Amino acid sequence: DALAASGATLESYYTQPLCSPSRAALMTGRYPSHTGLGPMVLLDPYGYGVPPKEVFFPQVLQETGYRTHMVGKWHLGFCDLRYAPTARGFDTWFGYFAAQQDYYTHISEDAGGPGYDLYTADSGDNIELILPSSRYNGSYGLFLHVNEAARIIKDHGKNHADKPMCVGRFGDLNRVNALQVHVPG
């Protein structure tokens, strides 16, 4: 409540009927047509995404001292590292690039054929494919995301409690998308 009282509160919003344009608007605060992603979804095998010149909200949060984390679906471009979540303001990311994936095998059919789509990343160019033989294979995707968010929150309280934090959980189950902001004190 104190954060809302000292800033702006969101009282109503409008969204696009498809995921990529909606995500682009959420991340940039701009209409999707101004980000290069409206009105259709990002087609995975093509070399584009939200242009790197667009500023994402976690980049602004980082500039003010926040630690920023994301779990779940990205789907805003992944043709090279400039489009990855950790290049767009997230300190860490655990999730998938494509529009959708199998909830248990983590295989995506989107990129022109089946392929494993589960990654972990930290700041910089360190993006690692989590191999299909990993302990995550056969685990329900939403549970993986929730467990990773809980791990991040616990780690933050233990190692970075003096800094504000933002954790975003974005998926293809629209009713379970969440954005949590924590400010110490």
Short mmCIF file of C-alpha atoms in Angstrom, two decimals:
data_model
loop_
_atom_site.label_atom_id
_atom_site.label_comp_id
_atom_site.label_asym_id
_atom_site.label_seq_id
_atom_site.Cartn_x
_atom_site.Cartn_y
_atom_site.Cartn_z
CA ASP A 1 0.00 0.00 0.00
CA ALA A 2 2.84 2.40 0.81
CA LEU A 3 4.41 1.77 -2.60
CA ALA A 4 1.11 2.50 -4.36
CA ALA A 5 0.52 5.62 -2.24
CA SER A 6 3.89 7.05 -3.25
CA GLY A 7 3.55 6.18 -6.93
CA ALA A 8 1.01 5.37 -9.58
CA THR A 9 -1.62 2.67 -9.30
CA LEU A 10 -2.96 0.67 -12.19
CA GLU A 11 -6.74 0.94 -12.14
CA SER A 12 -7.61 -0.45 -15.56
CA TYR A 13 -5.76 -1.87 -18.51
CA TYR A 14 -6.32 -3.21 -21.99
CA THR A 15 -4.65 -6.21 -23.51
CA GLN A 16 -4.18 -7.84 -26.88
CA PRO A 17 -5.85 -11.16 -27.72
CA LEU A 18 -2.47 -12.83 -28.38
CA CYS A 19 0.55 -13.42 -26.19
CA SER A 20 3.56 -11.77 -27.89
CA PRO A 21 1.89 -8.37 -28.40
CA SER A 22 0.55 -8.42 -24.84
CA ARG A 23 3.96 -9.34 -23.43
CA ALA A 24 5.64 -6.61 -25.46
CA ALA A 25 3.16 -4.05 -24.11
CA LEU A 26 3.65 -5.24 -20.52
CA MET A 27 7.42 -5.15 -20.77
CA THR A 28 7.69 -1.78 -22.51
CA GLY A 29 4.58 0.10 -21.40
CA ARG A 30 3.87 0.84 -25.06
CA TYR A 31 1.23 -0.26 -27.52
CA PRO A 32 2.39 -3.38 -29.38
CA SER A 33 2.21 -1.60 -32.72
CA HIS A 34 4.98 0.69 -31.47
CA THR A 35 7.21 -2.20 -30.40
CA GLY A 36 7.28 -4.07 -33.70
CA LEU A 37 5.25 -7.00 -32.41
CA GLY A 38 1.64 -6.19 -33.17
CA PRO A 39 -0.84 -7.52 -34.07
CA MET A 40 0.33 -11.14 -34.44
CA VAL A 41 2.39 -13.45 -32.26
CA LEU A 42 6.10 -13.84 -32.72
CA LEU A 43 6.77 -16.68 -35.13
CA ASP A 44 9.55 -18.60 -33.44
CA PRO A 45 11.87 -19.61 -36.27
CA TYR A 46 12.21 -16.06 -37.61
CA GLY A 47 14.99 -13.65 -36.72
CA TYR A 48 13.14 -10.88 -34.95
CA GLY A 49 11.65 -9.87 -31.64
CA VAL A 50 11.03 -6.69 -29.68
CA PRO A 51 13.83 -4.44 -30.99
CA PRO A 52 16.76 -4.06 -28.57
CA LYS A 53 16.27 -0.26 -28.59
CA GLU A 54 13.00 -0.74 -26.65
CA VAL A 55 13.45 -0.38 -22.89
CA PHE A 56 11.86 -3.10 -20.77
CA PHE A 57 10.56 -2.37 -17.26
CA PRO A 58 13.10 -4.67 -15.52
CA GLN A 59 15.89 -2.60 -17.10
CA VAL A 60 14.44 0.48 -15.39
CA LEU A 61 14.09 -1.42 -12.12
CA GLN A 62 17.73 -2.53 -12.32
CA GLU A 63 18.81 1.09 -12.75
CA THR A 64 17.15 1.89 -9.42
CA GLY A 65 18.83 -0.98 -7.57
CA TYR A 66 16.31 -3.80 -7.95
CA ARG A 67 17.26 -7.41 -8.41
CA THR A 68 15.04 -8.76 -11.18
CA HIS A 69 14.09 -12.35 -11.96
CA MET A 70 11.80 -14.10 -14.39
CA VAL A 71 10.42 -17.60 -14.56
CA GLY A 72 8.29 -19.03 -17.36
CA LYS A 73 7.51 -18.22 -20.96
CA TRP A 74 9.53 -15.53 -22.76
CA HIS A 75 8.23 -15.47 -26.37
CA LEU A 76 9.59 -12.00 -27.17
CA GLY A 77 12.45 -13.00 -29.44
CA PHE A 78 15.40 -15.35 -29.26
CA CYS A 79 17.22 -15.18 -32.58
CA ASP A 80 20.33 -13.98 -30.71
CA LEU A 81 21.36 -13.03 -27.18
CA ARG A 82 20.28 -9.37 -27.55
CA TYR A 83 16.68 -10.59 -27.34
CA ALA A 84 17.09 -12.91 -24.34
CA PRO A 85 15.52 -12.11 -20.94
CA THR A 86 18.91 -11.51 -19.30
CA ALA A 87 19.75 -8.95 -22.00
CA ARG A 88 16.43 -7.19 -21.35
CA GLY A 89 16.84 -6.47 -17.67
CA PHE A 90 16.36 -9.75 -15.83
CA ASP A 91 19.22 -10.86 -13.57
CA THR A 92 18.09 -14.47 -13.87
CA TRP A 93 15.64 -16.46 -15.96
CA PHE A 94 14.31 -20.01 -15.82
CA GLY A 95 11.87 -20.96 -18.54
CA TYR A 96 11.25 -21.38 -22.23
CA PHE A 97 11.56 -19.22 -25.35
CA ALA A 98 8.73 -20.51 -27.55
CA ALA A 99 4.98 -19.90 -27.56
CA GLN A 100 4.21 -23.15 -25.81
CA GLN A 101 5.73 -26.40 -24.67
CA ASP A 102 4.58 -29.74 -23.40
CA TYR A 103 4.03 -29.35 -19.66
CA TYR A 104 5.90 -32.56 -18.81
CA THR A 105 8.50 -33.20 -21.53
CA HIS A 106 9.25 -29.47 -22.12
CA ILE A 107 9.38 -30.08 -25.87
CA SER A 108 8.18 -27.32 -28.17
CA GLU A 109 6.80 -27.92 -31.64
CA ASP A 110 6.96 -24.20 -32.51
CA ALA A 111 10.39 -23.75 -34.04
CA GLY A 112 9.73 -25.73 -37.20
CA GLY A 113 9.92 -29.10 -35.48
CA PRO A 114 10.14 -30.67 -32.07
CA GLY A 115 12.88 -29.45 -29.79
CA TYR A 116 13.62 -29.29 -26.10
CA ASP A 117 12.86 -25.81 -24.73
CA LEU A 118 13.83 -25.36 -21.09
CA TYR A 119 16.61 -22.94 -20.16
CA THR A 120 18.27 -21.28 -17.22
CA ALA A 121 20.22 -18.05 -17.42
CA ASP A 122 21.98 -15.51 -15.29
CA SER A 123 23.13 -11.99 -16.14
CA GLY A 124 25.25 -11.76 -19.23
CA ASP A 125 25.58 -14.27 -22.03
CA ASN A 126 25.27 -17.37 -19.86
CA ILE A 127 22.13 -19.10 -21.18
CA GLU A 128 22.13 -22.85 -20.76
CA LEU A 129 19.80 -25.43 -22.21
CA ILE A 130 18.63 -27.74 -19.46
CA LEU A 131 19.17 -31.11 -21.05
CA PRO A 132 16.18 -33.41 -21.62
CA SER A 133 17.79 -36.03 -19.41
CA SER A 134 17.75 -33.60 -16.50
CA ARG A 135 15.80 -34.03 -13.28
CA TYR A 136 13.10 -31.75 -14.73
CA ASN A 137 11.98 -34.16 -17.44
CA GLY A 138 8.56 -35.47 -16.45
CA SER A 139 7.96 -32.65 -13.95
CA TYR A 140 4.95 -30.42 -14.47
CA GLY A 141 6.08 -27.05 -15.88
CA LEU A 142 3.98 -24.82 -13.64
CA PHE A 143 5.35 -26.56 -10.54
CA LEU A 144 8.90 -26.06 -11.82
CA HIS A 145 8.22 -22.34 -12.26
CA VAL A 146 6.63 -21.92 -8.84
CA ASN A 147 9.45 -23.84 -7.16
CA GLU A 148 12.06 -21.71 -8.93
CA ALA A 149 10.27 -18.51 -7.89
CA ALA A 150 10.20 -19.76 -4.28
CA ARG A 151 13.92 -20.57 -4.47
CA ILE A 152 14.66 -17.07 -5.80
CA ILE A 153 12.63 -15.42 -3.04
CA LYS A 154 14.30 -17.52 -0.34
CA ASP A 155 17.77 -16.77 -1.76
CA HIS A 156 16.94 -13.07 -1.94
CA GLY A 157 15.91 -12.97 1.71
CA LYS A 158 19.09 -14.77 2.71
CA ASN A 159 21.65 -13.00 0.49
CA HIS A 160 20.13 -9.73 -0.77
CA ALA A 161 17.53 -8.67 1.79
CA ASP A 162 18.75 -5.08 1.72
CA LYS A 163 17.80 -4.69 -1.96
CA PRO A 164 14.37 -4.45 -3.57
CA MET A 165 13.35 -7.34 -5.82
CA CYS A 166 10.94 -8.06 -8.65
CA VAL A 167 10.01 -11.62 -9.64
CA GLY A 168 7.89 -12.17 -12.74
CA ARG A 169 6.21 -15.48 -13.52
CA PHE A 170 4.82 -15.56 -17.03
CA GLY A 171 3.32 -18.57 -18.73
CA ASP A 172 0.80 -19.73 -21.25
CA LEU A 173 -1.77 -20.33 -18.49
CA ASN A 174 -3.00 -16.74 -18.42
CA ARG A 175 -4.79 -16.99 -15.09
CA VAL A 176 -1.56 -17.83 -13.28
CA ASN A 177 0.68 -15.03 -14.56
CA ALA A 178 2.05 -13.02 -11.67
CA LEU A 179 4.33 -10.13 -11.00
CA GLN A 180 5.57 -9.61 -7.47
CA VAL A 181 7.56 -6.61 -6.31
CA HIS A 182 9.24 -6.49 -2.90
CA VAL A 183 10.74 -3.39 -1.32
CA PRO A 184 12.69 -3.83 1.93
CA GLY A 185 11.48 -2.01 5.05
#
